[in-house]
CSV table of C-alpha atoms in Angstrom, one decimal:
chain,number,residue,atom,x,y,z
A,1,MET,CA,0.1,0.1,-0.2
A,2,ARG,CA,1.0,3.1,-0.8
A,3,ILE,CA,0.1,5.6,1.9
A,4,GLY,CA,0.3,9.1,1.9
A,5,PHE,CA,0.3,11.6,4.5
A,6,ASP,CA,0.7,15.2,5.7
A,7,ALA,CA,3.8,16.0,7.0
A,8,LYS,CA,4.5,19.7,7.9
A,9,ARG,CA,3.8,19.3,11.2
A,10,ALA,CA,5.9,16.7,11.1
A,11,PHE,CA,9.2,18.9,10.2
A,12,GLN,CA,8.4,21.7,11.8
A,13,ASN,CA,6.0,21.6,15.2
A,14,SER,CA,8.4,21.1,17.8
A,15,THR,CA,5.3,20.5,20.5
A,16,GLY,CA,2.1,17.6,20.9
A,17,LEU,CA,0.8,17.4,16.8
A,18,GLY,CA,4.8,17.9,16.0
A,19,HIS,CA,5.6,14.6,18.9
A,20,TYR,CA,2.8,12.6,17.7
A,21,SER,CA,3.0,12.9,13.8
A,22,ARG,CA,6.6,11.6,14.5
A,23,THR,CA,6.1,8.9,16.6
A,24,LEU,CA,3.1,7.4,14.6
A,25,LEU,CA,5.1,7.9,11.3
A,26,SER,CA,8.5,6.4,12.8
A,27,SER,CA,6.5,2.9,13.9
A,28,LEU,CA,3.9,2.5,11.0
A,29,ALA,CA,7.7,3.0,9.2
A,30,ARG,CA,8.9,0.1,11.7
A,31,TYR,CA,6.2,-1.8,12.7
A,32,TYR,CA,4.6,-2.0,9.0
A,33,PRO,CA,7.6,-2.3,6.8
A,34,ALA,CA,5.9,-4.0,3.3
A,35,ASN,CA,4.2,-0.1,2.8
A,36,GLU,CA,5.4,2.8,1.3
A,37,TYR,CA,4.7,6.3,3.2
A,38,TYR,CA,5.4,9.2,1.8
A,39,LEU,CA,5.0,12.8,3.2
A,40,PHE,CA,3.9,15.3,1.6
A,41,ALA,CA,5.5,18.4,3.1
A,42,PRO,CA,5.9,22.0,2.4
A,43,LYS,CA,9.5,22.3,3.7
A,44,LEU,CA,12.0,20.5,5.5
A,45,THR,CA,13.7,21.1,8.4
A,46,PRO,CA,15.6,18.5,10.9
A,47,ARG,CA,13.1,18.4,12.8
A,48,PHE,CA,11.8,15.0,11.6
A,49,GLY,CA,15.8,12.6,11.8
A,50,ASN,CA,17.6,14.6,9.5
A,51,GLY,CA,16.4,13.3,6.5
A,52,HIS,CA,17.1,10.0,7.4
A,53,HIS,CA,14.5,7.9,7.9
A,54,PRO,CA,12.6,4.8,5.7
A,55,PHE,CA,9.6,7.8,4.2
A,56,LYS,CA,10.2,9.2,0.2
A,57,ILE,CA,9.5,13.0,0.6
A,58,VAL,CA,6.9,14.9,-2.2
A,59,LEU,CA,7.7,19.1,-1.3
A,60,PRO,CA,5.7,21.4,-4.0
A,61,ALA,CA,7.5,21.2,-6.7
A,62,ARG,CA,5.5,23.9,-9.7
A,63,PHE,CA,4.2,26.5,-9.5
A,64,PRO,CA,2.1,29.1,-8.3
A,65,TYR,CA,2.6,27.0,-5.3
A,66,ASN,CA,6.4,26.1,-5.0
A,67,LEU,CA,6.0,29.9,-3.8
A,68,PHE,CA,2.7,29.6,-2.1
A,69,PRO,CA,3.7,26.2,0.2
A,70,ALA,CA,0.7,26.9,2.2
A,71,ALA,CA,-1.6,26.3,-0.6
A,72,TRP,CA,-0.5,23.9,-1.4
A,73,ARG,CA,-1.2,21.6,1.8
A,74,SER,CA,-4.5,23.0,0.6
A,75,HIS,CA,-5.3,23.0,-3.2
A,76,GLY,CA,-3.4,21.7,-4.7
A,77,LEU,CA,-2.0,18.2,-3.1
A,78,VAL,CA,-4.5,16.0,-4.6
A,79,LYS,CA,-2.9,16.0,-8.6
A,80,ASP,CA,0.8,14.7,-6.6
A,81,LEU,CA,-0.9,11.6,-4.9
A,82,LYS,CA,-2.8,11.5,-7.7
A,83,GLU,CA,1.2,11.7,-9.9
A,84,ASN,CA,2.2,9.5,-6.7
A,85,SER,CA,0.2,6.9,-6.7
A,86,ILE,CA,-1.3,7.0,-3.3
A,87,ASP,CA,-3.4,4.2,-2.6
A,88,LEU,CA,-4.8,6.6,0.9
A,89,TYR,CA,-3.7,9.2,2.3
A,90,HIS,CA,-4.2,10.3,5.5
A,91,GLY,CA,-4.1,13.9,7.8
A,92,LEU,CA,-2.5,13.7,10.8
A,93,SER,CA,-3.2,17.4,12.1
A,94,ASN,CA,-7.5,17.6,12.1
A,95,GLU,CA,-6.6,18.7,7.7
A,96,ILE,CA,-7.5,17.8,4.6
A,97,PRO,CA,-6.6,19.0,1.6
A,98,MET,CA,-9.9,20.7,-0.4
A,99,GLY,CA,-11.0,18.2,-3.6
A,100,ILE,CA,-10.0,15.3,-2.2
A,101,GLN,CA,-12.9,14.1,-1.7
A,102,THR,CA,-13.9,13.1,-5.8
A,103,SER,CA,-9.8,12.0,-6.1
A,104,GLY,CA,-10.8,8.3,-5.3
A,105,ILE,CA,-8.4,8.1,-3.3
A,106,PRO,CA,-9.7,7.2,0.2
A,107,SER,CA,-8.3,9.5,3.2
A,108,VAL,CA,-8.4,9.3,7.4
A,109,VAL,CA,-8.0,12.1,9.7
A,110,THR,CA,-6.1,12.8,13.1
A,111,ILE,CA,-8.6,15.0,15.2
A,112,HIS,CA,-7.7,16.0,18.3
A,113,ASP,CA,-9.3,18.0,19.9
A,114,LEU,CA,-12.0,20.8,19.3
A,115,ILE,CA,-11.0,22.5,22.4
A,116,PHE,CA,-11.5,25.8,20.1
A,117,GLU,CA,-15.1,25.1,19.9
A,118,ARG,CA,-15.0,24.8,23.5
A,119,PHE,CA,-13.5,28.2,25.3
A,120,PRO,CA,-13.5,30.1,22.3
A,121,GLN,CA,-12.6,33.1,24.6
A,122,GLN,CA,-8.9,31.9,24.9
A,123,TYR,CA,-8.2,31.9,20.6
A,124,ASN,CA,-8.2,34.6,18.0
A,125,LYS,CA,-11.7,35.4,16.2
A,126,ILE,CA,-10.2,34.8,13.4
A,127,ASP,CA,-8.7,31.0,14.4
A,128,VAL,CA,-11.3,29.9,15.4
A,129,LEU,CA,-13.2,31.0,11.9
A,130,ILE,CA,-10.7,29.1,9.9
A,131,TYR,CA,-9.8,26.2,12.7
A,132,ARG,CA,-13.9,25.5,11.8
A,133,LYS,CA,-14.3,25.2,8.4
A,134,LYS,CA,-10.9,23.0,8.4
A,135,PHE,CA,-12.0,20.9,10.9
A,136,LYS,CA,-15.6,20.5,9.7
A,137,HIS,CA,-14.4,19.9,6.0
A,138,ALA,CA,-12.5,17.5,7.0
A,139,CYS,CA,-14.8,15.9,8.9
A,140,LYS,CA,-17.7,15.7,6.6
A,141,HIS,CA,-15.7,14.4,3.4
A,142,ALA,CA,-13.2,12.6,4.8
A,143,SER,CA,-13.5,8.4,4.6
A,144,SER,CA,-12.5,8.0,8.0
A,145,ILE,CA,-12.0,10.3,11.6
A,146,ILE,CA,-9.6,9.1,14.1
A,147,ALA,CA,-10.6,10.6,16.9
A,148,ILE,CA,-6.7,10.7,19.7
A,149,SER,CA,-9.8,9.6,23.0
A,150,GLN,CA,-13.2,9.3,24.0
A,151,GLN,CA,-13.5,12.0,24.1
A,152,THR,CA,-12.7,13.5,21.4
A,153,LYS,CA,-15.1,11.3,19.5
A,154,ASP,CA,-17.8,12.5,22.4
A,155,ASP,CA,-17.3,16.0,21.1
A,156,LEU,CA,-17.1,15.4,17.7
A,157,VAL,CA,-21.1,13.6,17.8
A,158,ARG,CA,-22.1,16.3,19.6
A,159,ILE,CA,-20.2,19.4,18.0
A,160,TYR,CA,-20.1,18.3,14.3
A,161,LYS,CA,-23.5,16.4,14.2
A,162,VAL,CA,-20.2,12.9,13.1
A,163,PRO,CA,-22.0,10.2,12.9
A,164,SER,CA,-20.4,7.7,15.7
A,165,ASP,CA,-20.1,5.2,13.0
A,166,LYS,CA,-17.5,7.1,11.0
A,167,ILE,CA,-15.2,7.7,14.0
A,168,THR,CA,-12.4,5.7,15.7
A,169,VAL,CA,-10.2,6.2,18.4
A,170,CYS,CA,-7.2,5.0,18.3
A,171,TYR,CA,-5.3,6.9,21.5
A,172,GLN,CA,-1.5,7.9,20.2
A,173,SER,CA,2.1,6.9,22.0
A,174,CYS,CA,4.8,8.6,23.1
A,175,ASP,CA,8.8,8.3,22.0
A,176,GLU,CA,10.4,5.2,23.4
A,177,SER,CA,12.9,7.6,24.6
A,178,PHE,CA,10.9,8.2,27.4
A,179,SER,CA,10.2,4.3,28.8
A,180,THR,CA,14.2,4.4,28.0
A,181,PRO,CA,15.7,4.6,31.2
A,182,VAL,CA,18.3,7.9,31.2
A,183,ALA,CA,22.2,6.8,32.4
A,184,LEU,CA,22.9,8.1,35.4
A,185,PRO,CA,26.1,9.9,34.5
A,186,GLN,CA,23.4,10.8,31.4
A,187,GLN,CA,20.8,12.3,33.1
A,188,GLU,CA,24.3,14.8,35.5
A,189,LEU,CA,25.7,15.9,32.8
A,190,ILE,CA,22.5,17.2,31.6
A,191,ARG,CA,21.2,18.9,35.5
A,192,VAL,CA,24.7,20.4,34.8
A,193,LEU,CA,23.9,22.0,31.1
A,194,TYR,CA,19.8,23.4,32.6
A,195,HIS,CA,21.1,24.1,35.9
A,196,LEU,CA,18.5,22.1,37.8
A,197,PRO,CA,17.9,21.2,41.0
A,198,GLN,CA,18.8,17.4,43.3
A,199,ARG,CA,14.6,17.8,43.3
A,200,PHE,CA,12.1,19.3,41.7
A,201,PHE,CA,8.3,19.3,40.4
A,202,LEU,CA,7.5,19.7,36.4
A,203,SER,CA,5.2,21.1,34.7
A,204,VAL,CA,5.4,20.5,30.3
A,205,GLY,CA,2.9,22.1,28.7
A,206,SER,CA,2.2,25.4,26.7
A,207,ILE,CA,1.6,28.0,29.6
A,208,ILE,CA,-2.2,28.7,28.2
A,209,GLU,CA,-4.9,30.1,31.1
A,210,ARG,CA,-6.4,25.8,30.6
A,211,LYS,CA,-3.4,24.6,30.9
A,212,SER,CA,-3.3,25.8,35.1
A,213,LEU,CA,0.0,27.0,35.9
A,214,LEU,CA,-1.2,29.7,37.6
A,215,THR,CA,-3.0,26.9,40.1
A,216,ILE,CA,-0.1,25.1,40.0
A,217,CYS,CA,2.2,28.2,41.6
A,218,LYS,CA,-0.8,29.1,44.4
A,219,ALA,CA,0.1,25.4,45.8
A,220,MET,CA,3.9,26.2,45.4
A,221,LEU,CA,2.4,29.3,47.3
A,222,LEU,CA,0.7,27.1,50.1
A,223,LEU,CA,4.3,24.6,50.2
A,224,LYS,CA,6.1,27.9,50.5
A,225,ASP,CA,7.0,27.0,54.8
A,226,ARG,CA,6.9,23.1,54.1
A,227,LEU,CA,8.8,22.1,51.5
A,228,ASN,CA,11.7,22.9,49.9
A,229,ILE,CA,11.3,21.3,46.3
A,230,PRO,CA,10.8,24.2,43.2
A,231,LEU,CA,9.4,23.8,40.3
A,232,VAL,CA,11.2,24.0,37.0
A,233,VAL,CA,8.3,24.9,33.8
A,234,ILE,CA,9.1,23.2,30.2
A,235,GLY,CA,7.1,25.9,27.9
A,236,ASN,CA,5.7,29.2,26.2
A,237,GLY,CA,3.5,31.6,25.8
A,238,GLY,CA,1.8,34.9,26.3
A,239,ALA,CA,-0.1,37.2,27.8
A,240,TYR,CA,-1.3,33.9,30.4
A,241,LYS,CA,2.9,33.5,31.3
A,242,LEU,CA,3.0,37.7,32.1
A,243,ARG,CA,0.2,37.1,34.9
A,244,VAL,CA,1.7,34.0,35.8
A,245,GLN,CA,4.7,36.0,35.9
A,246,LYS,CA,3.4,38.8,37.3
A,247,PHE,CA,1.7,36.3,40.8
A,248,ILE,CA,5.4,34.8,41.0
A,249,GLU,CA,6.2,38.6,42.1
A,250,GLU,CA,4.2,39.3,44.0
A,251,ASN,CA,4.5,36.4,46.1
A,252,ASN,CA,8.7,36.5,46.1
A,253,LEU,CA,8.0,32.9,44.4
A,254,GLN,CA,11.3,33.9,41.8
A,255,GLU,CA,13.8,31.5,42.9
A,256,ARG,CA,11.0,28.6,42.9
A,257,ILE,CA,9.4,28.9,39.9
A,258,ILE,CA,12.2,28.3,37.1
A,259,PHE,CA,11.1,28.6,33.8
A,260,LEU,CA,13.6,26.6,32.0
A,261,SER,CA,12.1,27.2,28.7
A,262,ASP,CA,14.3,30.7,29.4
A,263,ASN,CA,17.2,29.4,29.6
A,264,ALA,CA,20.2,30.5,27.7
A,265,GLU,CA,20.7,26.9,27.1
A,266,ALA,CA,18.6,25.9,26.7
A,267,LYS,CA,17.1,28.2,24.1
A,268,ASN,CA,20.4,27.2,22.0
A,269,ASN,CA,20.9,23.3,23.3
A,270,GLU,CA,19.4,21.2,19.9
A,271,GLY,CA,19.0,18.3,22.7
A,272,PHE,CA,16.2,20.5,24.0
A,273,LYS,CA,15.3,22.1,21.7
A,274,SER,CA,14.7,18.3,19.3
A,275,SER,CA,12.7,17.1,22.7
A,276,ALA,CA,15.9,14.3,23.8
A,277,HIS,CA,17.1,15.5,27.4
A,278,PHE,CA,13.2,15.5,28.7
A,279,PRO,CA,13.6,11.0,29.1
A,280,ALA,CA,16.3,12.2,31.3
A,281,ILE,CA,14.6,16.4,32.7
A,282,TYR,CA,11.5,13.0,33.2
A,283,GLN,CA,13.2,10.7,35.1
A,284,MET,CA,14.9,13.4,37.3
A,285,ALA,CA,11.7,15.1,38.5
A,286,GLU,CA,9.8,14.0,41.8
A,287,ALA,CA,5.6,14.1,39.8
A,288,LEU,CA,4.0,15.4,36.5
A,289,ILE,CA,2.3,18.5,37.4
A,290,TYR,CA,0.0,19.1,35.1
A,291,PRO,CA,-4.1,20.4,36.7
A,292,SER,CA,-5.0,20.6,33.3
A,293,SER,CA,-8.0,21.3,32.1
A,294,PHE,CA,-9.1,20.7,29.1
A,295,GLU,CA,-7.2,18.1,26.5
A,296,GLY,CA,-7.3,15.7,24.1
A,297,PHE,CA,-5.6,13.5,25.3
A,298,GLY,CA,-2.3,15.2,27.4
A,299,ILE,CA,0.6,13.8,26.3
A,300,PRO,CA,2.4,14.8,29.1
A,301,VAL,CA,0.5,12.8,32.0
A,302,LEU,CA,1.8,9.3,28.7
A,303,GLU,CA,5.4,11.4,28.6
A,304,ALA,CA,5.7,11.2,32.3
A,305,LEU,CA,4.1,7.4,33.3
A,306,SER,CA,6.6,5.7,30.4
A,307,SER,CA,9.0,7.5,32.7
A,308,GLY,CA,8.8,6.1,35.8
A,309,LEU,CA,7.0,9.9,36.9
A,310,PRO,CA,4.1,9.2,39.4
A,311,VAL,CA,1.7,12.4,38.0
A,312,ILE,CA,-0.9,14.6,39.7
A,313,THR,CA,-3.4,15.5,36.5
A,314,SER,CA,-7.4,16.8,36.3
A,315,ASN,CA,-9.8,14.9,37.2
A,316,VAL,CA,-12.1,16.1,33.8
A,317,SER,CA,-12.0,16.2,30.0
A,318,CYS,CA,-9.8,12.9,28.8
A,319,MET,CA,-7.2,13.6,31.9
A,320,PRO,CA,-8.8,9.6,33.8
A,321,GLU,CA,-8.4,8.6,29.4
A,322,ALA,CA,-4.8,9.4,30.1
A,323,GLY,CA,-3.6,8.5,33.4
A,324,GLY,CA,-6.0,4.9,34.5
A,325,ASP,CA,-5.2,4.1,38.0
A,326,ALA,CA,-1.8,6.1,37.8
A,327,ALA,CA,-2.3,8.9,38.4
A,328,ALA,CA,-3.7,10.9,41.9
A,329,TYR,CA,-6.7,13.1,40.5
A,330,ILE,CA,-7.2,16.6,41.9
A,331,ASP,CA,-9.7,20.0,41.1
A,332,PRO,CA,-7.6,21.7,38.3
A,333,TYR,CA,-8.7,25.1,39.9
A,334,ASN,CA,-8.4,23.7,43.6
A,335,ALA,CA,-4.4,24.8,44.7
A,336,GLU,CA,-5.1,23.7,48.4
A,337,THR,CA,-5.6,20.3,47.4
A,338,LEU,CA,-3.0,20.3,44.8
A,339,SER,CA,-0.6,21.9,47.2
A,340,LEU,CA,-1.4,18.2,49.7
A,341,THR,CA,-1.1,16.0,46.7
A,342,MET,CA,2.4,16.7,45.8
A,343,GLU,CA,2.9,16.9,49.4
A,344,ALA,CA,2.6,13.4,50.6
A,345,ILE,CA,4.2,12.1,47.0
A,346,ALA,CA,7.8,14.3,48.1
A,347,THR,CA,7.7,13.0,51.0
A,348,ASP,CA,5.6,9.3,51.2
A,349,LYS,CA,8.7,7.1,49.6
A,350,SER,CA,6.0,4.0,49.5
A,351,LEU,CA,3.7,6.5,47.5
A,352,ALA,CA,5.7,7.5,45.2
A,353,ALA,CA,7.0,4.0,44.1
A,354,THR,CA,3.8,2.4,44.5
A,355,MET,CA,2.5,5.3,41.0
A,356,SER,CA,5.5,5.1,39.7
A,357,ALA,CA,5.2,1.3,38.7
A,358,LYS,CA,1.4,1.9,38.1
A,359,GLY,CA,1.7,4.6,35.8
A,360,LEU,CA,5.1,2.4,33.5
A,361,LYS,CA,1.8,-1.4,34.1
A,362,HIS,CA,-0.4,1.2,32.1
A,363,ALA,CA,2.3,3.0,30.4
A,364,ALA,CA,1.8,-0.3,28.4
A,365,ASN,CA,-1.4,-0.2,27.3
A,366,PHE,CA,0.4,3.1,24.8
A,367,SER,CA,2.9,1.0,23.5
A,368,THR,CA,3.8,2.3,20.4
A,369,ASP,CA,3.2,-1.2,18.6
A,370,LYS,CA,-0.6,-1.3,19.5
A,371,THR,CA,-1.0,1.8,18.1
A,372,ALA,CA,0.2,1.5,15.4
A,373,ALA,CA,-1.5,-1.2,14.4
A,374,ALA,CA,-5.1,0.4,15.9
A,375,ILE,CA,-4.3,2.6,12.3
A,376,MET,CA,-3.4,0.3,10.4
A,377,GLN,CA,-6.8,-1.4,11.7
A,378,VAL,CA,-8.6,1.8,9.8
A,379,TYR,CA,-6.9,2.1,6.6
A,380,LYS,CA,-7.5,-1.7,6.6
A,381,LYS,CA,-11.1,-1.1,6.0
A,382,LEU,CA,-10.4,1.3,3.4
A,383,VAL,CA,-8.0,-0.8,1.5
A,384,PRO,CA,-8.6,-4.1,1.4
């Protein structure tokens, strides 16, 4: 089977959509090498394999799409799919090209979440309109839809009225490097490189309102006189980050909240920019704190569980799907409960060890081979 993929995010995105694309593509090529995999990318970057991978890369070559690659991805791609005799096309990040429904090429689209529909006030109004148009087009015209969680499937049925039988839930996996123990000497090198403390809590994700970093900071304030363990934050943000920083300054928490992504070494180190150093950072932490109020899946939860790291996350949205019986669940706006849970994990070695063991067991349900097999089942229904 010749399978084509929208590879924009694989080459250009450093967060969730990029990780999903790279991990899935690598898994399919590894477990199903008999297929031919074509990556349709507006441009190449070193972010995905530095060019060393078993894929055929297709770039926009003809005028005017060589000058306007974004337009090629939306409007000019179908001709290239035909020229490369593609049997099936998979849009990995919520959209498929215009006109594919009349091309004779079956298509699959992965829908990650409908967060912009649930929280439109957190988005630019023009962006909401653009996202809605692209998502609705994909849901209407794709031959099959993959949702990365039951939460996303339920939203597609409720908000966009998509027939339930058109949607298959295929949980995502994370890079296998997270489940590979990092040797202690290597951990120490990374600790020194980024000036990390001996003990720290970890927060990973974009610094935006629904991720609730402010709740974590309020919990850190409550712990200020009881627990001398700082918080390391990986992620970037805008206006909401400024709100968080103002709270930190007003409460003299500057020494207890470390914005690692602002670290000069982190900004300039390929190991950080590519996430290659993240498994070591996870494995050195006390716990991942992830009180998001809504996610499509919440990949940092799975990364942490795969690393043997205790997880504290929200009792809402898809978080219980991602964390199973391994995570500790709290109200994402209750700083007091969060502080008590953080303190319990940091001071009770038996509790932390139990959570770590449960996490490793639960994470095995989301292995790369299981995710690849679930995706391949969807493909085979369309191209037997």
